[in-house]
PDB file of C-alpha atoms in Angstrom:
ATOM      1  CA  MET A 986      42.817  28.492 -16.803  1.00 45.00           C
ATOM      2  CA  VAL A 987      42.188  26.577 -13.422  1.00 48.00           C
ATOM      3  CA  ARG A 988      40.330  29.370 -12.113  1.00 54.00           C
ATOM      4  CA  CYS A 989      38.020  28.338 -15.403  1.00 52.00           C
ATOM      5  CA  VAL A 990      38.154  24.642 -14.077  1.00 50.00           C
ATOM      6  CA  VAL A 991      37.113  25.936 -10.350  1.00 53.00           C
ATOM      7  CA  GLU A 992      34.176  28.396 -11.386  1.00 55.00           C
ATOM      8  CA  ALA A 993      33.026  26.170 -13.938  1.00 54.00           C
ATOM      9  CA  PHE A 994      32.677  23.273 -11.155  1.00 54.00           C
ATOM     10  CA  GLU A 995      31.065  25.982  -8.469  1.00 54.00           C
ATOM     11  CA  LYS A 996      28.292  27.569 -11.278  1.00 53.00           C
ATOM     12  CA  SER A 997      27.253  23.586 -12.433  1.00 51.00           C
ATOM     13  CA  TYR A 998      27.603  22.281  -8.314  1.00 51.00           C
ATOM     14  CA  ILE A 999      26.342  24.376  -5.690  1.00 50.00           C
ATOM     15  CA  ARG A1000      24.882  23.993  -2.865  1.00 55.00           C
ATOM     16  CA  ILE A1001      21.582  22.519  -2.615  1.00 57.00           C
ATOM     17  CA  ALA A1002      19.238  23.247   0.554  1.00 63.00           C
ATOM     18  CA  ASP A1003      18.844  21.686   3.726  1.00 68.00           C
ATOM     19  CA  ALA A1004      14.773  20.976   3.132  1.00 73.00           C
ATOM     20  CA  GLU A1005      15.561  19.428  -0.221  1.00 71.00           C
ATOM     21  CA  VAL A1006      18.163  17.323   1.076  1.00 72.00           C
ATOM     22  CA  CYS A1007      15.612  15.863   3.599  1.00 78.00           C
ATOM     23  CA  LYS A1008      13.008  14.913   1.239  1.00 79.00           C
ATOM     24  CA  ILE A1009      15.291  13.627  -1.116  1.00 78.00           C
ATOM     25  CA  THR A1010      16.597  11.345   1.514  1.00 83.00           C
ATOM     26  CA  SER A1011      12.913  10.756   2.312  1.00 87.00           C
ATOM     27  CA  ASP A1012      12.410   9.290  -0.675  1.00 86.00           C
ATOM     28  CA  ILE A1013      14.757   6.561  -0.699  1.00 88.00           C
ATOM     29  CA  ARG A1014      13.755   5.698   2.254  1.00 91.00           C
ATOM     30  CA  GLU A1015      10.635   4.927   0.788  1.00 92.00           C
ATOM     31  CA  GLY A1016      12.019   3.479  -2.681  1.00 92.00           C
ATOM     32  CA  ILE A1017      14.367   1.056   0.219  1.00 94.00           C
ATOM     33  CA  VAL A1018      11.240  -0.291   1.758  1.00 95.00           C
ATOM     34  CA  GLN A1019       9.249  -0.778  -1.681  1.00 95.00           C
ATOM     35  CA  ILE A1020      12.322  -2.634  -2.261  1.00 95.00           C
ATOM     36  CA  GLN A1021      12.358  -5.017   0.591  1.00 96.00           C
ATOM     37  CA  ASN A1022       8.546  -5.307   0.444  1.00 96.00           C
ATOM     38  CA  PHE A1023       8.267  -6.467  -3.332  1.00 96.00           C
ATOM     39  CA  MET A1024      11.581  -9.195  -2.397  1.00 96.00           C
ATOM     40  CA  GLU A1025      10.058 -10.510   0.660  1.00 96.00           C
ATOM     41  CA  SER A1026       6.076 -10.546  -0.944  1.00 95.00           C
ATOM     42  CA  HIS A1027       8.204 -12.265  -3.476  1.00 95.00           C
ATOM     43  CA  GLU A1028      10.455 -14.663  -1.885  1.00 95.00           C
ATOM     44  CA  LEU A1029      13.201 -13.471  -3.720  1.00 94.00           C
ATOM     45  CA  ALA A1030      15.866 -13.495  -0.917  1.00 93.00           C
ATOM     46  CA  VAL A1031      16.662 -14.678   2.399  1.00 94.00           C
ATOM     47  CA  PRO A1032      15.902 -12.499   5.256  1.00 95.00           C
ATOM     48  CA  SER A1033      19.593 -11.417   5.950  1.00 95.00           C
ATOM     49  CA  VAL A1034      19.659  -9.892   1.967  1.00 95.00           C
ATOM     50  CA  VAL A1035      16.458  -7.943   2.367  1.00 95.00           C
ATOM     51  CA  SER A1036      17.998  -6.434   5.748  1.00 95.00           C
ATOM     52  CA  PHE A1037      21.441  -5.789   4.310  1.00 95.00           C
ATOM     53  CA  ILE A1038      19.473  -3.668   1.603  1.00 95.00           C
ATOM     54  CA  GLY A1039      18.084  -0.689   4.169  1.00 93.00           C
ATOM     55  CA  CYS A1040      21.077  -1.449   6.359  1.00 93.00           C
ATOM     56  CA  MET A1041      22.433   2.045   5.409  1.00 91.00           C
ATOM     57  CA  GLN A1042      19.459   3.874   6.885  1.00 88.00           C
ATOM     58  CA  ALA A1043      20.655   4.341  10.507  1.00 84.00           C
ATOM     59  CA  ASP A1044      23.678   5.138   9.793  1.00 85.00           C
ATOM     60  CA  PHE A1045      24.643   7.121   6.268  1.00 85.00           C
ATOM     61  CA  ARG A1046      27.038  10.002   4.992  1.00 81.00           C
ATOM     62  CA  TYR A1047      26.269  12.347   2.283  1.00 75.00           C
ATOM     63  CA  PRO A1048      28.521  11.578  -1.046  1.00 71.00           C
ATOM     64  CA  ILE A1049      31.351  14.533  -0.958  1.00 67.00           C
ATOM     65  CA  ALA A1050      32.213  15.824  -4.589  1.00 64.00           C
ATOM     66  CA  ARG A1051      36.343  16.243  -5.118  1.00 67.00           C
ATOM     67  CA  LEU A1052      37.388  18.363  -8.033  1.00 68.00           C
ATOM     68  CA  LEU A1053      40.833  16.259  -9.364  1.00 71.00           C
ATOM     69  CA  ALA A1054      42.194  18.686 -11.898  1.00 70.00           C
ATOM     70  CA  LYS A1055      43.690  17.165 -14.645  1.00 71.00           C
ATOM     71  CA  VAL A1056      47.210  19.594 -15.340  1.00 70.00           C
ATOM     72  CA  HIS A1057      48.410  17.705 -17.559  1.00 71.00           C
ATOM     73  CA  LYS A1058      45.600  18.749 -20.739  1.00 69.00           C
ATOM     74  CA  SER A1059      45.698  21.880 -22.100  1.00 70.00           C
ATOM     75  CA  PRO A1060      43.615  23.802 -21.594  1.00 69.00           C
ATOM     76  CA  ILE A1061      43.202  22.315 -18.110  1.00 66.00           C
ATOM     77  CA  ALA A1062      40.182  20.632 -17.571  1.00 67.00           C
ATOM     78  CA  GLY A1063      38.861  18.922 -14.448  1.00 68.00           C
ATOM     79  CA  ARG A1064      37.177  15.846 -13.268  1.00 69.00           C
ATOM     80  CA  LEU A1065      34.506  15.381 -10.475  1.00 68.00           C
ATOM     81  CA  LEU A1066      35.106  12.146  -8.119  1.00 70.00           C
ATOM     82  CA  SER A1067      32.839  11.502  -5.519  1.00 71.00           C
ATOM     83  CA  SER A1068      32.679   8.239  -3.270  1.00 71.00           C
ATOM     84  CA  GLY A1069      29.091   7.072  -2.582  1.00 73.00           C
ATOM     85  CA  THR A1070      30.421   3.768  -0.262  1.00 80.00           C
ATOM     86  CA  GLU A1071      28.975   5.436   3.043  1.00 83.00           C
ATOM     87  CA  TRP A1072      25.377   6.418   0.908  1.00 84.00           C
ATOM     88  CA  ILE A1073      22.373   5.242   1.892  1.00 88.00           C
ATOM     89  CA  THR A1074      22.018   3.592  -1.616  1.00 89.00           C
ATOM     90  CA  ASN A1075      25.106   1.499  -1.450  1.00 90.00           C
ATOM     91  CA  PRO A1076      23.937  -1.632  -0.496  1.00 93.00           C
ATOM     92  CA  ILE A1077      21.429  -1.374  -3.462  1.00 93.00           C
ATOM     93  CA  ALA A1078      24.284  -1.251  -5.767  1.00 90.00           C
ATOM     94  CA  VAL A1079      26.277  -3.411  -4.459  1.00 92.00           C
ATOM     95  CA  PHE A1080      23.296  -6.106  -4.661  1.00 95.00           C
ATOM     96  CA  LEU A1081      22.830  -5.284  -8.374  1.00 93.00           C
ATOM     97  CA  ALA A1082      26.312  -5.569  -8.817  1.00 91.00           C
ATOM     98  CA  LYS A1083      26.718  -8.781  -7.788  1.00 92.00           C
ATOM     99  CA  GLU A1084      23.251  -9.729  -9.795  1.00 92.00           C
ATOM    100  CA  LEU A1085      24.677  -7.711 -12.845  1.00 92.00           C
ATOM    101  CA  GLN A1086      28.298  -9.078 -13.016  1.00 90.00           C
ATOM    102  CA  PRO A1087      27.562 -12.459 -15.056  1.00 89.00           C
ATOM    103  CA  ILE A1088      26.451 -10.397 -17.824  1.00 88.00           C
ATOM    104  CA  CYS A1089      29.472  -7.944 -18.064  1.00 82.00           C
ATOM    105  CA  ASN A1090      31.590 -10.720 -18.148  1.00 80.00           C
ATOM    106  CA  SER A1091      29.766 -12.162 -21.239  1.00 81.00           C
ATOM    107  CA  CYS A1092      29.462  -8.679 -23.069  1.00 75.00           C
ATOM    108  CA  ALA A1093      32.367  -8.704 -26.054  1.00 72.00           C
ATOM    109  CA  SER A1094      33.791  -5.148 -25.358  1.00 68.00           C
ATOM    110  CA  ILE A1095      37.108  -3.478 -26.727  1.00 62.00           C
ATOM    111  CA  ALA A1096      38.302  -2.282 -23.248  1.00 67.00           C
ATOM    112  CA  LYS A1097      36.880  -3.250 -20.226  1.00 67.00           C
ATOM    113  CA  SER A1098      39.848  -1.320 -18.416  1.00 71.00           C
ATOM    114  CA  THR A1099      43.496  -0.224 -18.814  1.00 73.00           C
ATOM    115  CA  GLU A1100      44.827  -3.351 -17.953  1.00 77.00           C
ATOM    116  CA  ASP A1101      42.682  -4.885 -20.511  1.00 75.00           C
ATOM    117  CA  VAL A1102      44.448  -2.801 -23.283  1.00 75.00           C
ATOM    118  CA  VAL A1103      47.757  -3.698 -21.743  1.00 76.00           C
ATOM    119  CA  HIS A1104      47.041  -7.348 -22.200  1.00 76.00           C
ATOM    120  CA  SER A1105      45.405  -7.054 -25.631  1.00 73.00           C
ATOM    121  CA  ILE A1106      48.818  -5.371 -26.941  1.00 72.00           C
ATOM    122  CA  ASP A1107      50.996  -7.976 -25.224  1.00 72.00           C
ATOM    123  CA  ASP A1108      48.837 -10.471 -27.008  1.00 69.00           C
ATOM    124  CA  ILE A1109      49.371  -8.973 -30.252  1.00 67.00           C
ATOM    125  CA  ASN A1110      53.105  -8.502 -30.158  1.00 61.00           C
ATOM    126  CA  SER A1111      53.943 -12.414 -28.985  1.00 62.00           C
ATOM    127  CA  LYS A1112      51.163 -14.051 -31.189  1.00 62.00           C
ATOM    128  CA  GLN A1113      51.176 -12.032 -34.257  1.00 60.00           C
ATOM    129  CA  PHE A1114      54.791 -10.280 -34.621  1.00 60.00           C
ATOM    130  CA  GLY A1115      56.497 -12.789 -32.329  1.00 59.00           C
ATOM    131  CA  PHE A1116      58.205  -9.736 -30.106  1.00 60.00           C
ATOM    132  CA  THR A1117      57.720  -8.062 -27.316  1.00 60.00           C
ATOM    133  CA  LEU A1118      56.872  -4.358 -26.704  1.00 55.00           C
ATOM    134  CA  SER A1119      59.383  -2.422 -24.672  1.00 58.00           C
ATOM    135  CA  LEU A1120      57.961   1.025 -24.649  1.00 58.00           C
ATOM    136  CA  ALA A1121      54.551   2.344 -25.461  1.00 64.00           C
ATOM    137  CA  THR A1122      52.722   5.177 -25.033  1.00 66.00           C
ATOM    138  CA  PHE A1123      49.148   5.481 -25.413  1.00 67.00           C
ATOM    139  CA  ASP A1124      45.638   7.294 -23.862  1.00 69.00           C
ATOM    140  CA  ILE A1125      42.151   5.914 -23.818  1.00 67.00           C
ATOM    141  CA  GLU A1126      38.852   7.983 -24.889  1.00 69.00           C
ATOM    142  CA  GLN A1127      35.696   7.727 -23.296  1.00 66.00           C
ATOM    143  CA  LEU A1128      36.757   4.381 -21.047  1.00 64.00           C
ATOM    144  CA  TYR A1129      33.143   5.137 -19.296  1.00 65.00           C
ATOM    145  CA  PRO A1130      31.376   7.654 -21.342  1.00 67.00           C
ATOM    146  CA  SER A1131      28.161   8.885 -20.115  1.00 70.00           C
ATOM    147  CA  MET A1132      25.014   7.397 -21.227  1.00 74.00           C
ATOM    148  CA  PRO A1133      21.458   9.150 -20.779  1.00 78.00           C
ATOM    149  CA  LEU A1134      19.554   7.161 -17.289  1.00 78.00           C
ATOM    150  CA  ASP A1135      16.385   6.099 -19.427  1.00 82.00           C
ATOM    151  CA  LYS A1136      18.393   4.488 -22.153  1.00 86.00           C
ATOM    152  CA  ALA A1137      20.883   2.880 -19.639  1.00 85.00           C
ATOM    153  CA  LYS A1138      18.317   0.851 -17.055  1.00 88.00           C
ATOM    154  CA  THR A1139      16.342  -0.062 -20.789  1.00 91.00           C
ATOM    155  CA  ILE A1140      19.447  -1.676 -21.896  1.00 91.00           C
ATOM    156  CA  VAL A1141      20.532  -3.236 -18.923  1.00 91.00           C
ATOM    157  CA  LEU A1142      17.087  -4.897 -18.297  1.00 94.00           C
ATOM    158  CA  LYS A1143      16.997  -6.390 -21.187  1.00 94.00           C
ATOM    159  CA  ALA A1144      20.130  -8.282 -21.340  1.00 92.00           C
ATOM    160  CA  TYR A1145      19.016  -9.047 -17.524  1.00 94.00           C
ATOM    161  CA  GLN A1146      15.926 -10.334 -19.159  1.00 95.00           C
ATOM    162  CA  GLU A1147      17.578 -12.774 -21.318  1.00 93.00           C
ATOM    163  CA  HIS A1148      19.756 -13.903 -18.547  1.00 93.00           C
ATOM    164  CA  VAL A1149      17.728 -14.863 -16.108  1.00 93.00           C
ATOM    165  CA  LYS A1150      14.767 -15.736 -18.253  1.00 92.00           C
ATOM    166  CA  GLY A1151      13.674 -19.237 -17.719  1.00 90.00           C
ATOM    167  CA  GLN A1152      14.833 -19.398 -14.292  1.00 91.00           C
ATOM    168  CA  ARG A1153      11.861 -19.606 -11.452  1.00 91.00           C
ATOM    169  CA  LYS A1154      10.199 -16.478 -10.876  1.00 93.00           C
ATOM    170  CA  TRP A1155      12.211 -14.518 -13.558  1.00 94.00           C
ATOM    171  CA  GLY A1156       9.831 -12.200 -14.239  1.00 95.00           C
ATOM    172  CA  ALA A1157       9.818 -11.064 -10.691  1.00 95.00           C
ATOM    173  CA  LYS A1158      13.582 -10.843 -10.653  1.00 95.00           C
ATOM    174  CA  VAL A1159      13.646  -8.329 -13.264  1.00 95.00           C
ATOM    175  CA  LYS A1160      11.006  -6.034 -11.735  1.00 96.00           C
ATOM    176  CA  MET A1161      12.921  -5.988  -8.672  1.00 96.00           C
ATOM    177  CA  VAL A1162      15.987  -4.474 -10.777  1.00 95.00           C
ATOM    178  CA  SER A1163      13.312  -2.501 -12.365  1.00 94.00           C
ATOM    179  CA  ILE A1164      13.017  -0.537  -8.798  1.00 94.00           C
ATOM    180  CA  MET A1165      15.942  -0.738  -7.716  1.00 94.00           C
ATOM    181  CA  PHE A1166      16.779   1.619 -10.901  1.00 91.00           C
ATOM    182  CA  ASP A1167      14.469   3.867  -9.710  1.00 89.00           C
ATOM    183  CA  VAL A1168      15.248   4.123  -6.320  1.00 89.00           C
ATOM    184  CA  LEU A1169      18.943   4.784  -7.668  1.00 84.00           C
ATOM    185  CA  PHE A1170      18.706   6.689 -10.717  1.00 77.00           C
ATOM    186  CA  GLN A1171      15.387   9.055 -10.593  1.00 64.00           C
ATOM    187  CA  GLY A1172      16.114  12.541 -10.869  1.00 44.00           C
ATOM    188  CA  GLN A1173      16.534  14.374  -7.618  1.00 46.00           C
ATOM    189  CA  ILE A1174      18.747  11.302  -6.277  1.00 47.00           C
ATOM    190  CA  MET A1175      21.008  12.059  -9.241  1.00 47.00           C
ATOM    191  CA  LYS A1176      20.745  15.263  -8.836  1.00 50.00           C
ATOM    192  CA  PHE A1177      21.767  15.421  -4.968  1.00 47.00           C
ATOM    193  CA  CYS A1178      24.465  12.572  -5.531  1.00 45.00           C
ATOM    194  CA  ARG A1179      26.256  15.061  -8.032  1.00 45.00           C
ATOM    195  CA  ILE A1180      25.465  18.527  -6.762  1.00 42.00           C
ATOM    196  CA  ASN A1181      26.225  17.557  -2.636  1.00 41.00           C
ATOM    197  CA  ALA A1182      25.942  19.604   0.495  1.00 38.00           C
ATOM    198  CA  ASP A1183      29.704  19.665   0.899  1.00 41.00           C
ATOM    199  CA  GLY A1184      31.436  19.977  -2.721  1.00 41.00           C
ATOM    200  CA  SER A1185      31.876  23.403  -1.868  1.00 44.00           C
ATOM    201  CA  LYS A1186      34.910  22.578   0.839  1.00 43.00           C
ATOM    202  CA  SER A1187      36.745  20.762  -2.045  1.00 45.00           C
ATOM    203  CA  VAL A1188      36.388  24.018  -4.181  1.00 46.00           C
ATOM    204  CA  GLU A1189      38.466  26.106  -1.194  1.00 48.00           C
ATOM    205  CA  TRP A1190      40.936  24.034  -0.739  1.00 44.00           C
ATOM    206  CA  TYR A1191      41.586  23.937  -4.471  1.00 43.00           C
ATOM    207  CA  LYS A1192      41.419  27.460  -4.843  1.00 48.00           C
ATOM    208  CA  GLN A1193      44.162  28.012  -2.005  1.00 51.00           C
ATOM    209  CA  SER A1194      46.400  25.549  -3.245  1.00 47.00           C
ATOM    210  CA  CYS A1195      46.430  27.745  -6.968  1.00 46.00           C
ATOM    211  CA  GLY A1196      46.621  30.484  -5.468  1.00 49.00           C
ATOM    212  CA  ILE A1197      43.453  31.826  -6.893  1.00 46.00           C
TER     213      ILE A1197
END
């Protein structure tokens, strides 16, 4: 079963050519410049913020895919992990996270995190039943489900437009966020972030650890 997980990983996440890496990185740089020019021309941010958007261009690290085995599952499954904190687009993601966080806080949801579920159980027991639950086990399915990128962009932009509508230059703000999504989520960039050049190292280590 473990072998199947590794083989599936290798089949789905293969090494891409250096030429394609350079092309994708070049496209990203052009997108970053487009964002910075748009922010400056519409006066949407102070110079330090505009500079921050492109601060990783000279010193970035490619995302590295790592395979986390879910040995408690039957059959054994795997989860792909990849950190992009030092990737060239991370400043854009940081900016968007800060810009969109108020919308997230205002949205009703079943569970934003495992901690939310634990607190909800505590509230139900203490307020409705008058006792404290001493032992429980649960599993949250699809806490972060996948969503097609085009639909995700449409939904988020609509929510963001409602959030900023009426503010100064709100139309330009929505356009700016739209451009940022295009830079972050265009197909080639997503493919590169998922199929990275160093993922094979994790697979080899995983094979050795499992005796494959």
